[in-house]
Coordinates of C-alpha atoms (C1' of nucleotides) in Angstrom, one line a residue:
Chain A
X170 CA 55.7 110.2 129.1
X171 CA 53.0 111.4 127.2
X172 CA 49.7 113.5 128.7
X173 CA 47.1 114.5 127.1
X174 CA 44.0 116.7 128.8
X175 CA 40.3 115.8 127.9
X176 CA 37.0 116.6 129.4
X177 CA 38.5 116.8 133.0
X178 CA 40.7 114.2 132.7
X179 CA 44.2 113.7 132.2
X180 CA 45.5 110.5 130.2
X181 CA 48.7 109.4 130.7
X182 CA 50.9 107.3 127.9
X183 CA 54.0 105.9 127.4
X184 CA 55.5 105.4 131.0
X185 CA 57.9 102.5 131.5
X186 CA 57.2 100.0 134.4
X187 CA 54.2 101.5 136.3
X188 CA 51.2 99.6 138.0
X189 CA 49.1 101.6 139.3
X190 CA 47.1 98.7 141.0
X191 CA 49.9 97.5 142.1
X192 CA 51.0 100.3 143.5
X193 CA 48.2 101.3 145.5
X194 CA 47.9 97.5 146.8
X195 CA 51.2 96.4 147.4
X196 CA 50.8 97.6 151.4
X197 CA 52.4 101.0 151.0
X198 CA 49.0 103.0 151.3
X199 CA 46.3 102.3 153.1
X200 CA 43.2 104.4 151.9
X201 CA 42.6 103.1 148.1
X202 CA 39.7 100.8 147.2
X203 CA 39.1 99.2 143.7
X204 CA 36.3 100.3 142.5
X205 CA 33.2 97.9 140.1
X206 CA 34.5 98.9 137.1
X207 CA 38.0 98.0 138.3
X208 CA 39.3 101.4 138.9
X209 CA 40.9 102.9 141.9
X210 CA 40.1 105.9 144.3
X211 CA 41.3 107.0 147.1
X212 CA 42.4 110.7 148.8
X213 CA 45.4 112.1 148.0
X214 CA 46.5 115.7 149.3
X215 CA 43.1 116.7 149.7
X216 CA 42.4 115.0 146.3
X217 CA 40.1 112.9 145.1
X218 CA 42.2 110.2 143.3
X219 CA 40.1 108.0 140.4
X220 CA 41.9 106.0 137.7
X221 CA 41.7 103.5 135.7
X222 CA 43.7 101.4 133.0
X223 CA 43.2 102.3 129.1
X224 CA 44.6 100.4 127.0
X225 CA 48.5 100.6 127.7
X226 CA 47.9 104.2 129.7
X227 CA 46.1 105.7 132.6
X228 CA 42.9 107.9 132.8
X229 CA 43.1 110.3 136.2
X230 CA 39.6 111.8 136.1
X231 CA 38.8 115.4 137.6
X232 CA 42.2 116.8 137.0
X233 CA 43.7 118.8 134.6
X234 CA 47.2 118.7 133.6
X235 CA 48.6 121.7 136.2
X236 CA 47.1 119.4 138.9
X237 CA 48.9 116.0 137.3
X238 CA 52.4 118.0 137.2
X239 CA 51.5 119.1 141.3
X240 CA 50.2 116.3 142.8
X241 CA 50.1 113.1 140.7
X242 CA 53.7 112.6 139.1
X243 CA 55.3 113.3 141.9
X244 CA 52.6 111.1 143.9
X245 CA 53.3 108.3 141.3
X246 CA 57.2 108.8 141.6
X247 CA 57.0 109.5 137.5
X248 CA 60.6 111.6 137.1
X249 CA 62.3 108.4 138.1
X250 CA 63.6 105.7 135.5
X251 CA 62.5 102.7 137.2
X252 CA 62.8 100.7 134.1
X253 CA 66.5 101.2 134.4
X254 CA 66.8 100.6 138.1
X255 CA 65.0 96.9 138.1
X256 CA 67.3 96.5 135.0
X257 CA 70.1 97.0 137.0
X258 CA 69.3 94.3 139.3
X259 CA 71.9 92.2 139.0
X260 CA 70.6 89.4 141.6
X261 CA 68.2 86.0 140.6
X262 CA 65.6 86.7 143.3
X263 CA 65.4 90.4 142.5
X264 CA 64.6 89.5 138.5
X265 CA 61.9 86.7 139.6
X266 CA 60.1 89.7 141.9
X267 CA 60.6 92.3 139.1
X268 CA 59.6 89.8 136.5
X269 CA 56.0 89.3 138.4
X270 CA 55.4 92.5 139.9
X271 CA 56.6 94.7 136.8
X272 CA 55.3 98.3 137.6
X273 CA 55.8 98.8 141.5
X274 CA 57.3 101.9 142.2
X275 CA 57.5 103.9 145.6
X276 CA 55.1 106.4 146.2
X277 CA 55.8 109.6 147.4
X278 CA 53.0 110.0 150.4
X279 CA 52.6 112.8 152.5
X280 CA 54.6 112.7 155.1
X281 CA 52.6 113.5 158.2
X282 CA 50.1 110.8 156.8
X283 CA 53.0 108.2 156.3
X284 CA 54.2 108.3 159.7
X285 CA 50.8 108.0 161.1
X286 CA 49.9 105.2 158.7
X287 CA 52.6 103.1 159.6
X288 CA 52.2 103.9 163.6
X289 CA 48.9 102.6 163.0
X290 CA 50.6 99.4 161.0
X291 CA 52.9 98.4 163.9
X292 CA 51.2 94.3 165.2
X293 CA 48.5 94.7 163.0
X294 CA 47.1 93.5 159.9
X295 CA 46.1 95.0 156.6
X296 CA 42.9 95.2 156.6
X297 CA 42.5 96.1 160.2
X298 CA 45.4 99.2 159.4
X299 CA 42.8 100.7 156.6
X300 CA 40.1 100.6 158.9
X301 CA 41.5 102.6 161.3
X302 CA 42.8 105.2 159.2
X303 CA 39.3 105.2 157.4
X304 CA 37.8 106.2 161.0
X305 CA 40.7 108.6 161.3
X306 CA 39.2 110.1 158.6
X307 CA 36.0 110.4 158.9
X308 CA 36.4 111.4 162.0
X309 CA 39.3 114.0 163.1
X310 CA 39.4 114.8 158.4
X311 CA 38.0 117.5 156.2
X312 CA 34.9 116.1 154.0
X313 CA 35.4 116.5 150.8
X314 CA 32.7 114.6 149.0
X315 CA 29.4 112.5 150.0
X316 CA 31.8 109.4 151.3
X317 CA 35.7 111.2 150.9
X318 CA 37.6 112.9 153.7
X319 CA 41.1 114.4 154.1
X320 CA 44.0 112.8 156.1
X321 CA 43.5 114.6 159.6
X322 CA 46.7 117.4 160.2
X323 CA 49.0 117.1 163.0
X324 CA 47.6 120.8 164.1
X325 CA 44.0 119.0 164.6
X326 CA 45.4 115.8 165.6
X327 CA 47.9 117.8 168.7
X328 CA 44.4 119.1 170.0
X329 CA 42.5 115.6 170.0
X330 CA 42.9 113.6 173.5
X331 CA 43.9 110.2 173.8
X332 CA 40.6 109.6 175.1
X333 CA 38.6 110.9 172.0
X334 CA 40.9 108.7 169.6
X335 CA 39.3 105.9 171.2
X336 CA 36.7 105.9 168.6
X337 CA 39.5 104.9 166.0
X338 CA 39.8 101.6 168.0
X339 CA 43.8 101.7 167.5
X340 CA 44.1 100.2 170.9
X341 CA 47.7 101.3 172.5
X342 CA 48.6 102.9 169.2
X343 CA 46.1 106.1 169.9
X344 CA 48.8 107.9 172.4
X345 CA 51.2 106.7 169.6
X346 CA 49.3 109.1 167.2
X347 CA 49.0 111.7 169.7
X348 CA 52.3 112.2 170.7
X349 CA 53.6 112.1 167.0
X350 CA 51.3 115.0 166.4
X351 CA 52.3 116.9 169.1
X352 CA 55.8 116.7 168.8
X353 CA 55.3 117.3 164.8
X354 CA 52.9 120.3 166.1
X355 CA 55.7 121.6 168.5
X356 CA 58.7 121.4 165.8
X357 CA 60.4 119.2 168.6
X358 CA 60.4 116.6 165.2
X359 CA 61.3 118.4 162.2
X360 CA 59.3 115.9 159.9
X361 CA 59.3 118.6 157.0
X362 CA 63.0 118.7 157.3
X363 CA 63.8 115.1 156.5
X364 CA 63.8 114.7 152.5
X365 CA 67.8 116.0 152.8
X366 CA 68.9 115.0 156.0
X367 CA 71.4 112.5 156.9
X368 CA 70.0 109.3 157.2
X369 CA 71.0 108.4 161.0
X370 CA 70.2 111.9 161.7
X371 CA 66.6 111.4 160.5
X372 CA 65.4 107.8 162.1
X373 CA 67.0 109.6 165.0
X374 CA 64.6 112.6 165.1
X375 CA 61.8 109.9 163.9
X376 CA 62.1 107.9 166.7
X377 CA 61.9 110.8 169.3
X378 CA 58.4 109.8 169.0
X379 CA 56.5 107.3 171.5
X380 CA 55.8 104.3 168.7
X381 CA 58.0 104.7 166.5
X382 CA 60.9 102.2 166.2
X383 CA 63.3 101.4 163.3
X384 CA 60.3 99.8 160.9
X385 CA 58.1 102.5 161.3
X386 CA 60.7 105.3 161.1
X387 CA 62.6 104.1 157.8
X388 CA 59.1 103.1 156.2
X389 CA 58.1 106.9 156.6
X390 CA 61.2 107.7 155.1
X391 CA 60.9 105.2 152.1
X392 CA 57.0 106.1 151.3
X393 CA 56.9 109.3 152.9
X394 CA 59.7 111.4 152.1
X395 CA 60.9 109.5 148.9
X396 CA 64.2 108.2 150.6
X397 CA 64.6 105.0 148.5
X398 CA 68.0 104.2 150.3
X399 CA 65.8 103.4 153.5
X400 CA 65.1 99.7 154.2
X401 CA 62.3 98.9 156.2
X402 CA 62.7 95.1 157.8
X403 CA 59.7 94.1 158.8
X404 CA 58.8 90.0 159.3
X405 CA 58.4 89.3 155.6
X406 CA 62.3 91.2 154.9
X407 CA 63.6 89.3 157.5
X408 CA 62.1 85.9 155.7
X409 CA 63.6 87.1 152.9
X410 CA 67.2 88.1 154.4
X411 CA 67.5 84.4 156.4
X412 CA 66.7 82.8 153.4
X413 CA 68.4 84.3 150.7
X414 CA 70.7 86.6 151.9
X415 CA 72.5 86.1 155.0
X416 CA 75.4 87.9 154.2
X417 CA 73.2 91.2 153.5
X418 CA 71.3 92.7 150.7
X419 CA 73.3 92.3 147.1
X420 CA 75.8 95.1 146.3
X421 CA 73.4 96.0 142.9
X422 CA 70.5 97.5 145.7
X423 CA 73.1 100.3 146.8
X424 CA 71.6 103.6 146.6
X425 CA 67.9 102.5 146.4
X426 CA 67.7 99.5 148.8
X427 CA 64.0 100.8 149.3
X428 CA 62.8 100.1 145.7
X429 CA 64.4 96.4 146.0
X430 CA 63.0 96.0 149.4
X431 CA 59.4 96.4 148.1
X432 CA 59.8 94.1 145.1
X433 CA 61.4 91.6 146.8
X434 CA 58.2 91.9 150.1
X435 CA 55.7 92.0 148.0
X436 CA 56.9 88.7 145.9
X437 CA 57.8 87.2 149.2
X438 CA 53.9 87.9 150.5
X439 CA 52.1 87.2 147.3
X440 CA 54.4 84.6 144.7
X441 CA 52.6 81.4 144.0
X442 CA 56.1 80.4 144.6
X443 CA 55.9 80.5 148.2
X444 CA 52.5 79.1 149.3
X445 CA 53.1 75.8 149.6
X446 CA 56.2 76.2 151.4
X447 CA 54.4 78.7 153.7
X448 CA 51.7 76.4 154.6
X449 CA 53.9 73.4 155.5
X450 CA 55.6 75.7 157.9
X451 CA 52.2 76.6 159.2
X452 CA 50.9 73.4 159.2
X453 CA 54.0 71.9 160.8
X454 CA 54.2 74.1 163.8
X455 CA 50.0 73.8 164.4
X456 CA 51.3 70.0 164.8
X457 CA 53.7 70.5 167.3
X458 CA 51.6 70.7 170.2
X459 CA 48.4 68.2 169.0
Chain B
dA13 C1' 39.9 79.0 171.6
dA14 C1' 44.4 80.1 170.9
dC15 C1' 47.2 82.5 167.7
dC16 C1' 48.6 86.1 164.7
dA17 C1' 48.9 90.8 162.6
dG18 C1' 54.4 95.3 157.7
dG19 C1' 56.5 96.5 166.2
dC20 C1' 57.6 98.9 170.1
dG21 C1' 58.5 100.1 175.1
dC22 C1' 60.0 98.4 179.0
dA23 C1' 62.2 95.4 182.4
dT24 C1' 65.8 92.4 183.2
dA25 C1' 70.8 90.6 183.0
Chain C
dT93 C1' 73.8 95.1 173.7
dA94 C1' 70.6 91.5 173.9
dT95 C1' 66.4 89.0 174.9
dG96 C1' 61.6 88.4 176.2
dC97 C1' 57.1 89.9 177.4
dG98 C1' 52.8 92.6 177.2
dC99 C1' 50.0 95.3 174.6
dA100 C1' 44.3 96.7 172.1
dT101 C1' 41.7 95.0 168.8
dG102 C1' 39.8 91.9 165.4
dG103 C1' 40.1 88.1 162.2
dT104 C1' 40.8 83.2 161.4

DNA sequence: AACCAGGCGCATA
DNA sequence: TATGCGCATGGT
């Protein structure tokens, strides 16, 4: 990894498999845009995030290299070799997902933002999940810029009623959000406690809160709290598990079952590979009842 | 106009 | 333990 610090900006060289497209749109995050000139922002930590490809590196603007070593390689997950865990993939579907969506690593999110995020995500789509969070923003967040907020705190959040999160338009997720804020607030979840606990011992204290199941507790863990062992199964994993692996995950994912989960979903959702299959199924079942 | 969306809580057996 | 349904809202 090489970085080098010009004019309030930080360029960054010579990492192995990273995306950074890819790994703001690959449905782990929800409040990063692409900008005209093809760039990215978003909010990070209270941080205004802005990058863009150079040639075979990254600029970060309005950062200096004390702030990259804080917030953005550990945002960007950049002290792990992930060139030498896809190469351990020892599996055929694992290599084809790898092999078209080189650079997707897990990011390492807040974790009070992750858990909300993904209450937010549960029977909902994409697009509808980022504009909820937007207006979660805007209005319960910090303003940081003309058009840039903060993530809301669980401190503000605990003193928000139900009622007043109905501007967000989560529908029944709002008491979701409010009781995991409370209980956050209270300490009755340890949330800040969960980057070294034992696995079942942390989806337990997860799921204390009202909304939060298996997916959403083990995706806050993955992109939250950097647990790559954690395997969110959401409808796309459990595609992929009926149809290529019903006797479990292969024994080459041990350890960061995570990182291979997000390959192998994102491939699943976006591969050219599966459209046509995809829209036969759809197709077939709109026939069934005309 | 039904149906679906990176699920979950609750009721039922 | 295992199913199945309803749920707020918005996009096709």
């Amino acid at each position: 990894m090489k970085l080098t610090e010009k004019d309030g900006c930080v360029l960054l060289e010579e990492v192995e498999c990273l995306d950074i497209p890819l790994c703001l749109d690959c449905g782990q995050a929800f409040r990063f845009a692409e900008t005209a000139d093809g760039g990215f922002h978003g909010v990070v930590c209270g941080e205004i995030l802005d990058v863009k490809r150079i040639d075979d590196g990254y600029v970060f603007e309005h950062t200096d290299l004390k702030k990259f070593e804080k917030i953005w390689k550990p945002y960007f997950d950049l002290d792990r070799d992930y060139a030498e865990v896809c190469a351990s993939f020892d599996d055929e579907n694992l290599k084809k997902a790898v092999n078209e969506f080189y650079g997707i690593r897990i990011l390492r999110q807040e974790p009070w933002e992750t858990l909300c995020s993904f209450i937010i995500s549960q029977n909902n789509n994409i697009p509808r999940i980022k504009g909820i969070v937007e207006r979660l923003c805007q209005n319960f967040g910090e303003k940081i810029s003309d058009c840039d907020y903060t993530f809301p705190s669980y401190e503000v959040l605990a003193d928000v009623s139900v009622d007043e999160l109905s501007v967000l338009r989560a529908g029944f997720r709002a008491k979701y959000i409010s009781d995991a804020a409370q209980k956050v607030k209270s300490g009755e979840v340890r949330l800040y406690e969960l980057y070294e606990m034992p696995m079942d011992e942390a989806r337990e204290e997860l799921m204390k809160i009202k909304g939060v199941g298996a997916k959403v507790a083990e995706c806050t863990l993955l992109y939250g709290l950097g647990r790559v062992e954690a395997f969110p199964v959401d409808v796309w994993v459990k595609r992929i598990m009926s149809e290529m692996y019903p006797d479990g995950l292969p024994e080459c994912t041990k350890g960061v079952e995570g990182i291979a989960q997000q390959y192998l979903f994102h491939w699943r959702r976006k591969s050219k590979e599966f459209l046509k299959n995809d829209e036969k199924t759809e197709s077939a079942l709109c026939g069934v009842g005309s």
